[in-house]
Amino acid sequence: MQGGKRILLVIGGGIAAYKSLELIREIRKRGGTVRCILTKAGEQFVTPLSVSSLSGDKVYGDLFSLTDEAEMGHIELSRAADLVVVAPATADLMAKAANGLANDLASTALLATDKPVLFAPAMNVRMWLHPAVQRNVDALRRDGALFVGPDEGEMACGEFGPGRMAEPARIADAVDRALSGPAAGPLAGKRILVTSGPTHEPIDPVRYIANRSSGKQGHAIARAAAAAGADVTLVSGPVALPDPPGMRVIRVETARDMLGAVESALPADAAVFCAAVADWRAAEQGAQKIKKTGAAPSPLALAENPDILATIARRERGRPALVVGFAAETESVIEHAKVKLAKKGCDWIVANDVGAEDGVMGGDSNTVHLVGPAGVESWPTMDKARVAERLVERIAAALAEDGRA
Ligand code: C5P
């Protein structure tokens, strides 16, 4: 798949750099050519001689090298590639790239490139989960960067958790996908519908009923589905997030609007209902701002909203082959999810333990259990993007098994 494709590999300074040597071999085995930039920190872990021997090319490292610049300037270096891969992508390299810093050859090449960039992060688990790193990852994703990993497991520093660089073969697979475009992804040709965010239910022109949903998890699922090649429609309640690129986004406000948008977006092969839809709305919406009168306020009369998930899951015609609901719970998470699975008529419930740690709502990580007819799978706490990728992998596998692939 990589036949004749040119990869610019930026090797950052992390212990995982030794795996990048294997990555060079893997890419070349698949027919690609590799030219490497080895950062000064990277040189502490692997030698330019090893990199050059494996890549069969000279290794670039110095922004101000007169000979390098004369032969192949940093602009040309970054543009003469079909894809830029950063592995290991350290916290420092990603911080520079996210903020447009350019004070060495690697960061300058990343800023100068007009080609897709794939990051394979590798760092200590605490560093990976640090809000500053997650902010930078988010910013890079918004700028269109691709990511593979990090994986979870034992780390060189003796700790356990997400932060290990993805294995070379997995990075090479991501390189294949990036080079061939999303059309070749595991969800190519599939239509996926995702709801995300809260709904706002107006009480009067200035007040509304809402909840703390940020839309981060739903938006991440939509992005992961698009990256896997799906034709995605994202129906989003009011969120502070930008519309993810490469999909149709329908922005709505109320639960009733959301149901209408979902119905208009069908048919779909799979639908993921991640939105935190308000269960109730004000029975009557004041045409004018409700005023204080000095007397005791009259209680707010509520009306029940339609259950979008149940409505779609129980459709006789045009039901998506796979309907996935979410359930935010603070206690007896799995038991409640099982009850909900039956009550709503959906195929899977992703139960998220919002009591597990502070800040799931609005935060960047999530602890979920995938509850289906076959049983319960509990996933470790991981960032929402990784939850999204994993869920999308499961959806792709289920649709393929369904014979609809
Ligand atoms: O019943 P509960 O709100 O806990 O169920 C959560 C699941 O149902 C989520 O998947 C949510 O998107 C969906 N839901 C819905 N319409 C509603 C309420 C919840 O689609 N009115």
Short mmCIF file of N, CA and C and ligand atoms in Angstrom, two decimals, residues 195 255 273-279 305-310 324-329 340 343-344, ligand 1:
data_model
loop_
_atom_site.label_atom_id
_atom_site.label_comp_id
_atom_site.label_asym_id
_atom_site.label_seq_id
_atom_site.Cartn_x
_atom_site.Cartn_y
_atom_site.Cartn_z
N THR A 195 -25.23 11.32 18.04
CA THR A 195 -25.75 12.50 18.72
C THR A 195 -24.77 12.87 19.84
N ALA A 255 -34.56 18.81 22.61
CA ALA A 255 -34.70 17.37 22.36
C ALA A 255 -35.60 17.13 21.15
N PHE A 273 -26.02 7.10 20.25
CA PHE A 273 -26.74 8.17 20.93
C PHE A 273 -25.97 8.56 22.19
N CYS A 274 -25.09 9.52 22.00
CA CYS A 274 -24.22 9.92 23.11
C CYS A 274 -24.73 11.19 23.78
N ALA A 275 -25.70 11.85 23.14
CA ALA A 275 -26.18 13.13 23.70
C ALA A 275 -26.82 12.93 25.06
N ALA A 276 -26.66 13.90 25.93
CA ALA A 276 -27.34 13.91 27.22
C ALA A 276 -28.62 14.73 27.02
N VAL A 277 -29.63 14.02 26.55
CA VAL A 277 -30.87 14.71 26.20
C VAL A 277 -31.64 15.03 27.48
N ALA A 278 -32.17 16.23 27.58
CA ALA A 278 -32.96 16.58 28.77
C ALA A 278 -34.22 15.72 28.78
N ASP A 279 -34.50 15.11 29.93
CA ASP A 279 -35.68 14.26 30.00
C ASP A 279 -36.97 15.07 29.99
N ASN A 305 -39.88 14.81 27.51
CA ASN A 305 -39.36 14.87 26.14
C ASN A 305 -39.44 13.50 25.49
N PRO A 306 -39.43 13.47 24.15
CA PRO A 306 -39.38 12.15 23.49
C PRO A 306 -38.05 11.49 23.80
N ASP A 307 -38.04 10.18 23.92
CA ASP A 307 -36.79 9.44 24.10
C ASP A 307 -36.29 9.10 22.69
N ILE A 308 -35.26 9.80 22.28
CA ILE A 308 -34.79 9.67 20.89
C ILE A 308 -34.23 8.27 20.66
N LEU A 309 -33.41 7.82 21.58
CA LEU A 309 -32.80 6.49 21.46
C LEU A 309 -33.88 5.41 21.35
N ALA A 310 -34.84 5.43 22.27
CA ALA A 310 -35.87 4.39 22.26
C ALA A 310 -36.71 4.49 20.99
N VAL A 324 -26.64 2.12 19.46
CA VAL A 324 -25.84 2.17 20.69
C VAL A 324 -26.29 3.34 21.54
N GLY A 325 -26.60 3.05 22.79
CA GLY A 325 -26.98 4.12 23.71
C GLY A 325 -25.89 4.35 24.74
N PHE A 326 -25.96 5.43 25.43
CA PHE A 326 -25.04 5.74 26.53
C PHE A 326 -25.85 5.82 27.81
N ALA A 327 -25.21 5.54 28.92
CA ALA A 327 -25.90 5.73 30.19
C ALA A 327 -24.90 6.28 31.19
N ALA A 328 -25.14 7.48 31.62
CA ALA A 328 -24.28 8.06 32.66
C ALA A 328 -24.88 7.68 34.00
N GLU A 329 -24.11 7.00 34.81
CA GLU A 329 -24.61 6.55 36.11
C GLU A 329 -23.60 6.89 37.19
N LYS A 340 -31.50 -0.63 31.26
CA LYS A 340 -31.71 0.36 30.20
C LYS A 340 -31.66 -0.28 28.81
N LYS A 343 -34.97 -1.75 28.30
CA LYS A 343 -36.04 -0.74 28.27
C LYS A 343 -36.02 0.05 26.96
N LYS A 344 -34.83 0.34 26.49
CA LYS A 344 -34.72 1.19 25.30
C LYS A 344 -34.76 0.40 24.00
O1 C5P B 1 -32.62 7.28 30.11
P1 C5P B 1 -31.29 7.91 30.02
O2 C5P B 1 -31.32 9.39 29.78
O3 C5P B 1 -30.33 7.57 31.12
O4 C5P B 1 -30.66 7.20 28.74
C1 C5P B 1 -29.49 7.64 28.18
C2 C5P B 1 -29.45 7.26 26.72
O5 C5P B 1 -30.67 7.58 26.09
C3 C5P B 1 -28.41 8.03 25.98
O6 C5P B 1 -27.95 7.21 24.92
C4 C5P B 1 -29.17 9.23 25.46
O7 C5P B 1 -28.56 9.77 24.30
C5 C5P B 1 -30.53 8.62 25.17
N1 C5P B 1 -31.67 9.52 25.35
C6 C5P B 1 -32.37 9.97 24.25
N2 C5P B 1 -33.47 10.75 24.41
C7 C5P B 1 -33.89 11.10 25.65
C8 C5P B 1 -33.18 10.65 26.78
C9 C5P B 1 -32.06 9.87 26.58
O8 C5P B 1 -31.97 9.65 23.12
N3 C5P B 1 -34.95 11.86 25.78
#
